[in-house]
mmCIF file of C-alpha atoms in Angstrom:
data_model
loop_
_atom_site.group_PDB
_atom_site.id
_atom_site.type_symbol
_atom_site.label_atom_id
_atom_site.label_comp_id
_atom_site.label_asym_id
_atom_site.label_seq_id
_atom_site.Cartn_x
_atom_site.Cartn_y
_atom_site.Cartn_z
ATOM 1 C CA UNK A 9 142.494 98.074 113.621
ATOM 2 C CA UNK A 10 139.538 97.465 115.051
ATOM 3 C CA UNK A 11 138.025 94.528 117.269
ATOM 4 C CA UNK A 12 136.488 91.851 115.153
ATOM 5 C CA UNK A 13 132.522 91.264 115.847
ATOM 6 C CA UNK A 14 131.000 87.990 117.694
ATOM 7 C CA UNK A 15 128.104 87.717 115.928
ATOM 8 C CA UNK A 16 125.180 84.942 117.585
ATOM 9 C CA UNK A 17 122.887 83.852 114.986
ATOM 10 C CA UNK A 18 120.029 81.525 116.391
ATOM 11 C CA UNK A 19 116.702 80.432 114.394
ATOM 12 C CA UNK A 20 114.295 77.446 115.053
ATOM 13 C CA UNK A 21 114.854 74.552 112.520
ATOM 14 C CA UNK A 22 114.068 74.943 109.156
ATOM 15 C CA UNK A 23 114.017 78.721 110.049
ATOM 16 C CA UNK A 24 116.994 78.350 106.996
ATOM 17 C CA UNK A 25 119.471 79.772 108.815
ATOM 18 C CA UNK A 26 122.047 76.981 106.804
ATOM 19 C CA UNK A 27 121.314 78.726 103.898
ATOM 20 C CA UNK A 28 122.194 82.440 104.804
ATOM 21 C CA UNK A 29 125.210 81.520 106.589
ATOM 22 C CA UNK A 30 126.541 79.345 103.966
ATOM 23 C CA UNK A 31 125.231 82.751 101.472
ATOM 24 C CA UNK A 32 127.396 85.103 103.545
ATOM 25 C CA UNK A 33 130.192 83.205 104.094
ATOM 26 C CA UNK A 34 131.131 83.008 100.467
ATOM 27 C CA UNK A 35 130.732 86.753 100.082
ATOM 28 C CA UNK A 36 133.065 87.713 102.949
ATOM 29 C CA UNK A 37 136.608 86.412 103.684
ATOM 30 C CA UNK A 38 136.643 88.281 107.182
ATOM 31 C CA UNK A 39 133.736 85.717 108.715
ATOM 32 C CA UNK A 40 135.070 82.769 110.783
ATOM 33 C CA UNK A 41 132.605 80.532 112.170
ATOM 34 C CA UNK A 42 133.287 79.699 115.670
ATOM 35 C CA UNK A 43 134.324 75.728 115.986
ATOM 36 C CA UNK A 44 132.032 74.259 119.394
ATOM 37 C CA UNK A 45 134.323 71.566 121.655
ATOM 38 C CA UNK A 46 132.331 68.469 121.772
ATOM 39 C CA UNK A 47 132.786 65.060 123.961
ATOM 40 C CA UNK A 48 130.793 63.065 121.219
ATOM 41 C CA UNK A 49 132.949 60.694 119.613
ATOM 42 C CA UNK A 50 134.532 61.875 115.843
ATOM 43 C CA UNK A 51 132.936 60.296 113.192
ATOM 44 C CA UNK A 52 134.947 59.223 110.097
ATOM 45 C CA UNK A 53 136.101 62.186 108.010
ATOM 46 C CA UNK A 54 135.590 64.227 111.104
ATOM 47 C CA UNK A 55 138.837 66.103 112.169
ATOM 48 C CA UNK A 56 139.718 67.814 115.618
ATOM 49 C CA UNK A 57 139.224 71.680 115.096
ATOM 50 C CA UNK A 58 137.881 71.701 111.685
ATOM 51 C CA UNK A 59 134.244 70.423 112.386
ATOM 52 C CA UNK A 60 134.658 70.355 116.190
ATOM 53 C CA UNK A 61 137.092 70.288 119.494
ATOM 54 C CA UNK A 62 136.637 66.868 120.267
ATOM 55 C CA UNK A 63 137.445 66.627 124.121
ATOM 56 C CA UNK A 64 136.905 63.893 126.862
ATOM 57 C CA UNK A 65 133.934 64.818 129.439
ATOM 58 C CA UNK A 66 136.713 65.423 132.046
ATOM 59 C CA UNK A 67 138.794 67.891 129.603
ATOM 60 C CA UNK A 68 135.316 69.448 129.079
ATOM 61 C CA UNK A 69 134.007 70.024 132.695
ATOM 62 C CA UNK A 70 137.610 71.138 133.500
ATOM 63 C CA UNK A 71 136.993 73.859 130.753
ATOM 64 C CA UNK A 72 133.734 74.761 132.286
ATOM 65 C CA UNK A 73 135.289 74.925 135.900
ATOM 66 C CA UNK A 74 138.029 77.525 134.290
ATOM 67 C CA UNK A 75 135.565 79.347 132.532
ATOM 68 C CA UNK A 76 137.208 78.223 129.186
ATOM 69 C CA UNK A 77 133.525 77.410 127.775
ATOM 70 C CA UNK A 78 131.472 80.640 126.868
ATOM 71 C CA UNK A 79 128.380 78.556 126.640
ATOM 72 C CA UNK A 80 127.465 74.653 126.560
ATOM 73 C CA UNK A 81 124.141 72.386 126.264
ATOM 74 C CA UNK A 82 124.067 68.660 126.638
ATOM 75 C CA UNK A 83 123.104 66.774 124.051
ATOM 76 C CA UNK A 84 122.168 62.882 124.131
ATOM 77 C CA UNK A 85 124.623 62.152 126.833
ATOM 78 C CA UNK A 86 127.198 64.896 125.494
ATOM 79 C CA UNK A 87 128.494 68.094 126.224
ATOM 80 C CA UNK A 88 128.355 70.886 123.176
ATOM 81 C CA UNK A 89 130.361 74.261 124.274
ATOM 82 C CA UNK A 90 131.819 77.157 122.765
ATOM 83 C CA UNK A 91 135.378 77.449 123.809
ATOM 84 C CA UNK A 92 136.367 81.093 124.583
ATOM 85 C CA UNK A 93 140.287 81.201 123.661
ATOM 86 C CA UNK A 94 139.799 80.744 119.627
ATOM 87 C CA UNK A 95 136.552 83.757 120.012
ATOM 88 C CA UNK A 96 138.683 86.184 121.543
ATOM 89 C CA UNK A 97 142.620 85.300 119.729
ATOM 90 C CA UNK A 98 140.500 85.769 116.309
ATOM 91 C CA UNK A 99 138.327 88.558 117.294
ATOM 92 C CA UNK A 100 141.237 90.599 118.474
ATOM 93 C CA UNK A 101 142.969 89.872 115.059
ATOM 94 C CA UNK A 102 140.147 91.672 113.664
ATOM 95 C CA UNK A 103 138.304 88.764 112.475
ATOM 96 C CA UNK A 104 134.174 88.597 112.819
ATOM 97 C CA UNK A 105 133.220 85.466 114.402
ATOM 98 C CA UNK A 106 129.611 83.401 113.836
ATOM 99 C CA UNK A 107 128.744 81.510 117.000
ATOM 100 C CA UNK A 108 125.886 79.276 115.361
ATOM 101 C CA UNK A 109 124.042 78.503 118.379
ATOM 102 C CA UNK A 110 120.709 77.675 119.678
ATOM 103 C CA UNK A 111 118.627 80.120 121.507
ATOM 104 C CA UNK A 112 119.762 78.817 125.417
ATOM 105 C CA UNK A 113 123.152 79.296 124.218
ATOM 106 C CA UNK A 114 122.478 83.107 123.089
ATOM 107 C CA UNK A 115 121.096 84.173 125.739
ATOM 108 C CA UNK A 116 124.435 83.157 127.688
ATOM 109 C CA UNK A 117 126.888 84.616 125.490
ATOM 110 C CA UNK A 118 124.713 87.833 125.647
ATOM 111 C CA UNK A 119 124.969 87.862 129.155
ATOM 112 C CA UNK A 120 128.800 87.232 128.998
ATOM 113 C CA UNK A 121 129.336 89.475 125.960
ATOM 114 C CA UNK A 122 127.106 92.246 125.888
ATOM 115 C CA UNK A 123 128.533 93.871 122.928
ATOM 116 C CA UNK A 124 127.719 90.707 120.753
ATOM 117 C CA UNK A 125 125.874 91.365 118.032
ATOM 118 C CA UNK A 126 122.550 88.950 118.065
ATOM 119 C CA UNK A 127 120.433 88.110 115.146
ATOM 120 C CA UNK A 128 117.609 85.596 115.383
ATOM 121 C CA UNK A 129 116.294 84.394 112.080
ATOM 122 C CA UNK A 130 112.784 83.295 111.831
ATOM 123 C CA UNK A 131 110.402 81.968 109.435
ATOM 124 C CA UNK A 132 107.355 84.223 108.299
ATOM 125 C CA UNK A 133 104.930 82.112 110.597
ATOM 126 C CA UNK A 134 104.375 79.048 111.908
ATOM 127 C CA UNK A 135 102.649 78.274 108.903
ATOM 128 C CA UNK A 136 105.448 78.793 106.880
ATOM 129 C CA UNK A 137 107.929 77.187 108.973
ATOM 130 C CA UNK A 138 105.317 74.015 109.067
ATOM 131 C CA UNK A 139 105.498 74.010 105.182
ATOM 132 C CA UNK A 140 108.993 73.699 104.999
ATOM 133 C CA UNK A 141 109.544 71.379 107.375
ATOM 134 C CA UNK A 142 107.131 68.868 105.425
ATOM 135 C CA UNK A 143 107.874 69.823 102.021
ATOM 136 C CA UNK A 144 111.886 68.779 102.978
ATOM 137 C CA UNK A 145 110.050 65.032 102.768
ATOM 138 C CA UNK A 146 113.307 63.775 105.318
ATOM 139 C CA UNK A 147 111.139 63.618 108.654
ATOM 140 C CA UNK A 148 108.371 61.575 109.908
ATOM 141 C CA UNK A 149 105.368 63.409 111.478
ATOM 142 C CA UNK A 150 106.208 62.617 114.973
ATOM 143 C CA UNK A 151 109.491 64.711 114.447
ATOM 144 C CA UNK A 152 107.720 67.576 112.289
ATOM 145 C CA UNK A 153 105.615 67.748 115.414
ATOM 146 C CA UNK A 154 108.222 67.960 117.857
ATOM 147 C CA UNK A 155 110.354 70.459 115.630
ATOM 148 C CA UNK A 156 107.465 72.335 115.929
ATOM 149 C CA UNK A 157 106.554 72.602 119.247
ATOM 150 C CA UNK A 158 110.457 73.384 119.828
ATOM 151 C CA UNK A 159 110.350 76.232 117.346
ATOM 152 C CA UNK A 160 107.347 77.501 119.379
ATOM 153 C CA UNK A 161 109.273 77.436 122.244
ATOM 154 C CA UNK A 162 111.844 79.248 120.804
ATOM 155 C CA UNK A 163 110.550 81.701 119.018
ATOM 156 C CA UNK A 164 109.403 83.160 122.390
ATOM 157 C CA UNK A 165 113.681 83.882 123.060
ATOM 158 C CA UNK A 166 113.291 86.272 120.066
ATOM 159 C CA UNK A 167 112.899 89.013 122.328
ATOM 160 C CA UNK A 168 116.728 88.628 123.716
ATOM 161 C CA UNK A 169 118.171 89.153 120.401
ATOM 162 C CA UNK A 170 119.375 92.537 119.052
ATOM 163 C CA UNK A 171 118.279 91.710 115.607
ATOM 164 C CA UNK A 172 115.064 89.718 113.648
ATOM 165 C CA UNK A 173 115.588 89.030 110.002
ATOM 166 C CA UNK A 174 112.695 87.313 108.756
ATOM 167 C CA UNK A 175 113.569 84.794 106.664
ATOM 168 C CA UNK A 176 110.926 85.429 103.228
ATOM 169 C CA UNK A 177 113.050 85.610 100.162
ATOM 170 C CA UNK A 178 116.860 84.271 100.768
ATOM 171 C CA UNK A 179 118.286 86.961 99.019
ATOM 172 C CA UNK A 180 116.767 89.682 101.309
ATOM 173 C CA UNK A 181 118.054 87.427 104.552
ATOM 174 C CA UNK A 182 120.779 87.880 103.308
ATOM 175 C CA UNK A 183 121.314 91.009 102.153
ATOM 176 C CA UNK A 184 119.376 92.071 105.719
ATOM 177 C CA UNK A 185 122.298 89.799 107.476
ATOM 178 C CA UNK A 186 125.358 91.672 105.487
ATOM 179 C CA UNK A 187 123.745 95.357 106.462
ATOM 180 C CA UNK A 188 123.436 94.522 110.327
ATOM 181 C CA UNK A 189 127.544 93.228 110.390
ATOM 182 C CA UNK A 190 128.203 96.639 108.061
ATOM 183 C CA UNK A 191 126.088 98.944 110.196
ATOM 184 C CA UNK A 192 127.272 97.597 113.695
ATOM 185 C CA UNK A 193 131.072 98.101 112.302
ATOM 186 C CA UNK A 194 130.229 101.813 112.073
ATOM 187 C CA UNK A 195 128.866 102.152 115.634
ATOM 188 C CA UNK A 196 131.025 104.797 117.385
ATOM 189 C CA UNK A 197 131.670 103.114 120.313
ATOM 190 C CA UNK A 198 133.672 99.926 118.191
ATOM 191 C CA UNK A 199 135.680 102.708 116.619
ATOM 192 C CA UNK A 200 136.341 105.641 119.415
ATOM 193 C CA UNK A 201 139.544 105.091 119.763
ATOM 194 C CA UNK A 202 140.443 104.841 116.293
ATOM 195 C CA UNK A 203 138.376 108.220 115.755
ATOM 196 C CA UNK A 204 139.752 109.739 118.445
ATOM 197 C CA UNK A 205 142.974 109.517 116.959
ATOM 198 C CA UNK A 206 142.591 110.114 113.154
ATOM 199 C CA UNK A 207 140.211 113.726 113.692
ATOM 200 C CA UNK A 208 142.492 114.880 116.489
ATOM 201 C CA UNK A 209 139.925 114.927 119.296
ATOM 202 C CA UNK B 19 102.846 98.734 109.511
ATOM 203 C CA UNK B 20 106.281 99.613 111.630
ATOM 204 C CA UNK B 21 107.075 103.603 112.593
ATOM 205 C CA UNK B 22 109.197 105.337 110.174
ATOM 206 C CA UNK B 23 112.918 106.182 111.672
ATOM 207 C CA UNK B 24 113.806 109.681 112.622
ATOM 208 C CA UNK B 25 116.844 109.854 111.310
ATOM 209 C CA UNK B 26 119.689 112.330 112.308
ATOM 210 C CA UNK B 27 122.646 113.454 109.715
ATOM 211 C CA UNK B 28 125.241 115.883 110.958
ATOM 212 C CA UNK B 29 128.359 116.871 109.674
ATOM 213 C CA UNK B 30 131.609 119.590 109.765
ATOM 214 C CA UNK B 31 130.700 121.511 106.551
ATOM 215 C CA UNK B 32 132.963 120.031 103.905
ATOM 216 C CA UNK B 33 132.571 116.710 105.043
ATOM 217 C CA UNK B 34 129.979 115.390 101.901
ATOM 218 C CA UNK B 35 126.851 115.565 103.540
ATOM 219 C CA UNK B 36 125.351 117.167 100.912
ATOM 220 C CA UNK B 37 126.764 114.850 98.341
ATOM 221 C CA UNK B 38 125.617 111.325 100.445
ATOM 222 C CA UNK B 39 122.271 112.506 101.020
ATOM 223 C CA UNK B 40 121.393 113.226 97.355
ATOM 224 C CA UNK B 41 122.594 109.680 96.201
ATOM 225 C CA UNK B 42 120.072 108.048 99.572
ATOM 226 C CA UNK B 43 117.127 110.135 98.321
ATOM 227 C CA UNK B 44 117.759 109.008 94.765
ATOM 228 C CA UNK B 45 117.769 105.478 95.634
ATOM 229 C CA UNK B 46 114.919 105.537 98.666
ATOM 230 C CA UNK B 47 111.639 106.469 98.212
ATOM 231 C CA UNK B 48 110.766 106.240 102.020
ATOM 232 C CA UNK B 49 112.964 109.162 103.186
ATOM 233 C CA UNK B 50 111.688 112.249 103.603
ATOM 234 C CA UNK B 51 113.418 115.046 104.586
ATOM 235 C CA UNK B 52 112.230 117.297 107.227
ATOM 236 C CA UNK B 53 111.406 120.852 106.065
ATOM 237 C CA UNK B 54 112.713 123.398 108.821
ATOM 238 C CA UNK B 55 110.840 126.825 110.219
ATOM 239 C CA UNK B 56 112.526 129.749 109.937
ATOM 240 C CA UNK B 57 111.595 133.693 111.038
ATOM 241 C CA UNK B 58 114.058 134.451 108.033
ATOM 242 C CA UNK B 59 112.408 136.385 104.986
ATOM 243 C CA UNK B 60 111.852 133.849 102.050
ATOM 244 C CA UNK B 61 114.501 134.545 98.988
ATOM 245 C CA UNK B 62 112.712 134.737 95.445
ATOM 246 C CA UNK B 63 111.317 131.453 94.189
ATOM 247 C CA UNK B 64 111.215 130.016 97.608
ATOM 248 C CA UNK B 65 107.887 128.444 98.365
ATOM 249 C CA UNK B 66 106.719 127.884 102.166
ATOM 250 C CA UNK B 67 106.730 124.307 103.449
ATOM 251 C CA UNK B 68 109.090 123.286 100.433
ATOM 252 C CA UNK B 69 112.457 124.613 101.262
ATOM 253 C CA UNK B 70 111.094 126.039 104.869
ATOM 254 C CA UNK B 71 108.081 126.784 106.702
ATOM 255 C CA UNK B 72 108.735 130.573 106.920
ATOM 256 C CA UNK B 73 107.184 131.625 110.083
ATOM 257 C CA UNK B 74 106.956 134.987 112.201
ATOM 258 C CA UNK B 75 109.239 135.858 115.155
ATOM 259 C CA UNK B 76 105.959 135.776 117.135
ATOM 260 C CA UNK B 77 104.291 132.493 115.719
ATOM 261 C CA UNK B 78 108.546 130.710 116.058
ATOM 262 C CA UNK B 79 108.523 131.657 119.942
ATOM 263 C CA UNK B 80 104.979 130.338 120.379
ATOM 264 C CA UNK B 81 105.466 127.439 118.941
ATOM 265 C CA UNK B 82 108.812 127.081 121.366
ATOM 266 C CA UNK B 83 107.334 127.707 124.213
ATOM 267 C CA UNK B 84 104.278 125.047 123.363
ATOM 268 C CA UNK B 85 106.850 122.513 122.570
ATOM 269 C CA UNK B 86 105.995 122.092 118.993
ATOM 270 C CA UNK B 87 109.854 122.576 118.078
ATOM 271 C CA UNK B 88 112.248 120.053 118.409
ATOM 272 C CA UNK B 89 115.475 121.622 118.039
ATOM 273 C CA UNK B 90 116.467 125.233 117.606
ATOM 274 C CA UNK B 91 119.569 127.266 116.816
ATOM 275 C CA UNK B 92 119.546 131.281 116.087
ATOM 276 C CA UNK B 93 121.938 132.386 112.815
ATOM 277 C CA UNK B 94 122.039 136.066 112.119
ATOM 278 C CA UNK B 95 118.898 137.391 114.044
ATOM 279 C CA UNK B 96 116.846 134.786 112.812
ATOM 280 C CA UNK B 97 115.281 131.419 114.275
ATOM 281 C CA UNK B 98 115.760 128.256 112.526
ATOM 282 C CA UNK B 99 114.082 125.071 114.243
ATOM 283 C CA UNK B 100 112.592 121.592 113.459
ATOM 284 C CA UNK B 101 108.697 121.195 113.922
ATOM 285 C CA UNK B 102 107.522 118.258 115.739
ATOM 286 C CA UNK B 103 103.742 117.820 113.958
ATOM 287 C CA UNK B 104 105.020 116.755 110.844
ATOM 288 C CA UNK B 105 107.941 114.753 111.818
ATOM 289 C CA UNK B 106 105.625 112.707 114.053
ATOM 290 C CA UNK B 107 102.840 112.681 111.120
ATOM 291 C CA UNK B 108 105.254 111.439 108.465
ATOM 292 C CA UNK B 109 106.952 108.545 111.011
ATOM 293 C CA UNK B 110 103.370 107.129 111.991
ATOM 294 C CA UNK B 111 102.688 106.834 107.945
ATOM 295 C CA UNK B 112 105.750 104.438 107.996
ATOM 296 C CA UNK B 113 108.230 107.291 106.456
ATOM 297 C CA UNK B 114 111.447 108.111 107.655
ATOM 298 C CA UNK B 115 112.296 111.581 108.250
ATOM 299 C CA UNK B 116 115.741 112.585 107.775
ATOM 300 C CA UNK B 117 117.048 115.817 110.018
ATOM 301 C CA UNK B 118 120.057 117.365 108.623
ATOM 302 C CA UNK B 119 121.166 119.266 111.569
ATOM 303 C CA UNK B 120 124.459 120.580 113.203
ATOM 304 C CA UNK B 121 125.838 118.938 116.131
ATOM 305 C CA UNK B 122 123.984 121.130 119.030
ATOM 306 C CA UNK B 123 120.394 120.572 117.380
ATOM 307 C CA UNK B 124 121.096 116.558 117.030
ATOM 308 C CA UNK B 125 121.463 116.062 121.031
ATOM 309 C CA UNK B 126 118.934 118.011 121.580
ATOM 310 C CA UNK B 127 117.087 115.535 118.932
ATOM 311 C CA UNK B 128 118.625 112.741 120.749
ATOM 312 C CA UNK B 129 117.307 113.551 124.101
ATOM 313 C CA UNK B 130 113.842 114.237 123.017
ATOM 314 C CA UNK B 131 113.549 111.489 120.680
ATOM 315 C CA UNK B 132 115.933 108.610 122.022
ATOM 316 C CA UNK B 133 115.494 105.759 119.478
ATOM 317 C CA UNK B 134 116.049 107.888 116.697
ATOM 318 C CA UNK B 135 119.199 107.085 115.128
ATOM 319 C CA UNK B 136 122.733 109.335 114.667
ATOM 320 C CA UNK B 137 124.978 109.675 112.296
ATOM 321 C CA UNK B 138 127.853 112.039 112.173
ATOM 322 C CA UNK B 139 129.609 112.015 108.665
ATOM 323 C CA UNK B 140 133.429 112.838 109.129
ATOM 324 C CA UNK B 141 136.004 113.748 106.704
ATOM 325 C CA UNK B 142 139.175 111.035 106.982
ATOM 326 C CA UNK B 143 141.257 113.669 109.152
ATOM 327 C CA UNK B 144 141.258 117.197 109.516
ATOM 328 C CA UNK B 145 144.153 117.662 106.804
ATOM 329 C CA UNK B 146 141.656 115.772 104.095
ATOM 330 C CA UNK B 147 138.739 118.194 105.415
ATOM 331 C CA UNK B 148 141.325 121.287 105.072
ATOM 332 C CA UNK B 149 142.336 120.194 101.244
ATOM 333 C CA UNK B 150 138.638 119.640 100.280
ATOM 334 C CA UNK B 151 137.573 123.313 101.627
ATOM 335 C CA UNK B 152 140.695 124.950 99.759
ATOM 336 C CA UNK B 153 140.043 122.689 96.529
ATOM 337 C CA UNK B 154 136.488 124.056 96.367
ATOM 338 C CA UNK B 155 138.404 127.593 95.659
ATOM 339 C CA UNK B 156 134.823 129.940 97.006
ATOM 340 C CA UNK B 157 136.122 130.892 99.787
ATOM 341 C CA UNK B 158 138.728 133.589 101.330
ATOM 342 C CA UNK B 159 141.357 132.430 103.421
ATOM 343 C CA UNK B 160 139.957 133.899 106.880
ATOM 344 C CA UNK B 161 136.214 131.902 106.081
ATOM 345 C CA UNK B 162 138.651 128.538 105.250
ATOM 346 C CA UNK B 163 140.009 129.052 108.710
ATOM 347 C CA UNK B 164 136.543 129.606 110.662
ATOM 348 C CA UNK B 165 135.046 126.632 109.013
ATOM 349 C CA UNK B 166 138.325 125.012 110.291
ATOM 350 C CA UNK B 167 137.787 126.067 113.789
ATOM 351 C CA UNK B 168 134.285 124.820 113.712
ATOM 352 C CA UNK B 169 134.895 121.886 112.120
ATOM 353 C CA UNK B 170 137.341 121.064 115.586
ATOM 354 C CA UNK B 171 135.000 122.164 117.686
ATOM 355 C CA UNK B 172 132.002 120.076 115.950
ATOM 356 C CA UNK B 173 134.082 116.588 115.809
ATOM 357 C CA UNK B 174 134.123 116.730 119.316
ATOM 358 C CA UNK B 175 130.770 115.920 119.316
ATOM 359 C CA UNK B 176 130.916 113.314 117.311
ATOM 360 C CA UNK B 177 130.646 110.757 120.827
ATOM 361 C CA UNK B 178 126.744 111.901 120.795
ATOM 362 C CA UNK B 179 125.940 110.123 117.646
ATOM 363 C CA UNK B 180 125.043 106.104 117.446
ATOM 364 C CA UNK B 181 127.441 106.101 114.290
ATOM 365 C CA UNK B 182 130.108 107.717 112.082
ATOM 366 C CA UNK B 183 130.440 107.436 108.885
ATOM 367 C CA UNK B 184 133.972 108.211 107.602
ATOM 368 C CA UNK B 185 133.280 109.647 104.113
ATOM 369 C CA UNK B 186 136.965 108.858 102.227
ATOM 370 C CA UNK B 187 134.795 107.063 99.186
ATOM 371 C CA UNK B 188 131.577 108.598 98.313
ATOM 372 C CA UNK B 189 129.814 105.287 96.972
ATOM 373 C CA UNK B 190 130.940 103.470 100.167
ATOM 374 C CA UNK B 191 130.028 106.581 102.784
ATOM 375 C CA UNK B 192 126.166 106.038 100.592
ATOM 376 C CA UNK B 193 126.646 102.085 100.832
ATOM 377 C CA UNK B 194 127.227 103.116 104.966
ATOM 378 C CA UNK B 195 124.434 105.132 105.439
ATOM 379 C CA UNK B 196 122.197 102.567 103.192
ATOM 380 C CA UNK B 197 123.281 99.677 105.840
ATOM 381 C CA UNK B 198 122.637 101.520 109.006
ATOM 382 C CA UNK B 199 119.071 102.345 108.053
ATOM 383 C CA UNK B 200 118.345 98.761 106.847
ATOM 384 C CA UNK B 201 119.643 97.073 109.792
ATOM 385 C CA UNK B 202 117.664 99.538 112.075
ATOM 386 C CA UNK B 203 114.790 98.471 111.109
ATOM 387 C CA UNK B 204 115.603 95.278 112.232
ATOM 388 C CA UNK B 205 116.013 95.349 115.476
ATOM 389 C CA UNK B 206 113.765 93.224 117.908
ATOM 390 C CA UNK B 207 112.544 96.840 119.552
ATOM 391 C CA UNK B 208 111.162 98.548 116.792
ATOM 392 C CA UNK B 209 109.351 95.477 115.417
ATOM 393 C CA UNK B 210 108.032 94.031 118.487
ATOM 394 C CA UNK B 211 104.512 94.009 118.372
ATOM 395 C CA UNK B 212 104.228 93.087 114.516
ATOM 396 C CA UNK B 213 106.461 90.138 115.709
ATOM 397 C CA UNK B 214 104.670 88.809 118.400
ATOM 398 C CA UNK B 215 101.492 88.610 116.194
ATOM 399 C CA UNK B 216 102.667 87.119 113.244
ATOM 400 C CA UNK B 217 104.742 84.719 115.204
ATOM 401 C CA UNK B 218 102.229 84.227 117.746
ATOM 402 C CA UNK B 219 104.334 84.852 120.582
#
């Protein structure tokens, strides 16, 4: 069996990136999406390990000191991480995990994980991604603005990613998404030994 | 308007090459494959630049020596290469070129040309490979075994290529072949600069 993929998939807000993760996971049983260790406080409904790890800030900067945290950002006063022990146990059982994570984030698990596969999703344009974010009707202008200017900023990380699926018509995100996990599963050096073995050489 | 691919498809003969690439260029209009030169004599109804370029001994060894051929391999006294002009012509329109070359000629493709992308189609094992040549029922017993022999010596090489396609299903070898191509033409490198305009990055 081969080693299950750690896929990073980044986008700027309203870059849909909900949508085509939510698309893909319903169309194959072998994604897992990677659960992030939080010290925020649960909120009702919330349970530990389903929507997050939810650790005290010493538990979490003892993670960070043992290298137990792949990546982390602080958030209003909290510490977001990706805990390494759940990526590799469910990658080595052959399972492809989806570290949903921001664009700071994928450049560190890159570093740490060269053979991650990284996909940054991104609107058409700036014009587009403006649209959306005003036609969702949720956001005053002040915070369409400053979504904005973040997306700007992040757009410039697309250049660290392995992968740019341009978000136009959801189906073709998609479908672009699903080809990139298919293709990268048939690279020969994620398969050499099992090759090696079946054709004898 | 992004570069066509250059594609490279190699294969032990027997292992469905013939078969995949029939189904891709019945469902892709974009691929083109690349019409070889050859000092060989044209057989009856063949027509030059269709199913080669049929050249002279003199004209093949000029065009070596001014690097206008890509690859080149000699089979029974003749020369039978890969001309550069219109593999570069047809990429710059946006087409990709498919070579369907044996393993020697794709790393010398690889060298020359090193973001074109491999793929080596393989039978399951060599036992599957050695059923599917005696099933076919054309050939003697000695030609089974030298096809055998090369076949060994071939999937040796299969370490050169970017990807391998195990062809056990036909419609999933296609599906393969299908993904690889789509998600290479979305990687950050070969869409850079139509990127950074449109994104304004």
């Amino acid at each position: 069996m081969s080693k299950g993929l750690v896929i990073v998939i980044s986008a700027p807000s309203g870059g849909g990136k909900g949508t085509i993760l939510k698309k893909l996971f319903e169309s194959d049983d072998n994604l897992t999406l990677s659960v992030s260790a939080t010290t925020r406080a649960p909120r009702p409904g919330e349970e530990n390990g389903v929507q997050y790890y939810f650790v005290t800030k010493e538990e979490f900067s003892e993670m960070l000191e043992k290298g137990e945290i792949l990546e982390h950002a602080e958030f209003c006063d909290n510490y977001y991480g990706t805990p390494k022990a759940p990526v590799v146990e469910l990658t080595e059982k052959g399972k492809d995990v989806v570290l949903e994570i921001e664009v700071k984030g994928g450049a560190q698990i890159k570093k740490l994980i060269p053979d991650c596969v990284s996909i940054f999703i991104t609107p058409v344009s700036l014009e587009v991604l403006e649209k959306r974010l005003r036609n969702r009707g949720t956001e005053t202008e002040d915070a369409i603005l400053k979504r904005l200017a973040t997306a700007k900023v992040e757009l410039k990380e697309a250049h660290n990613y392995d992968y740019i699926v341009v978000n136009d018509k959801l189906e073709d995100a998609v479908e672009d998404v699903k080809s990139i996990l298919r293709a990268e599963k048939l690279r020969y050096i994620r398969n050499k030994e099992n090759l090696d073995s079946s054709l004898g050489i």
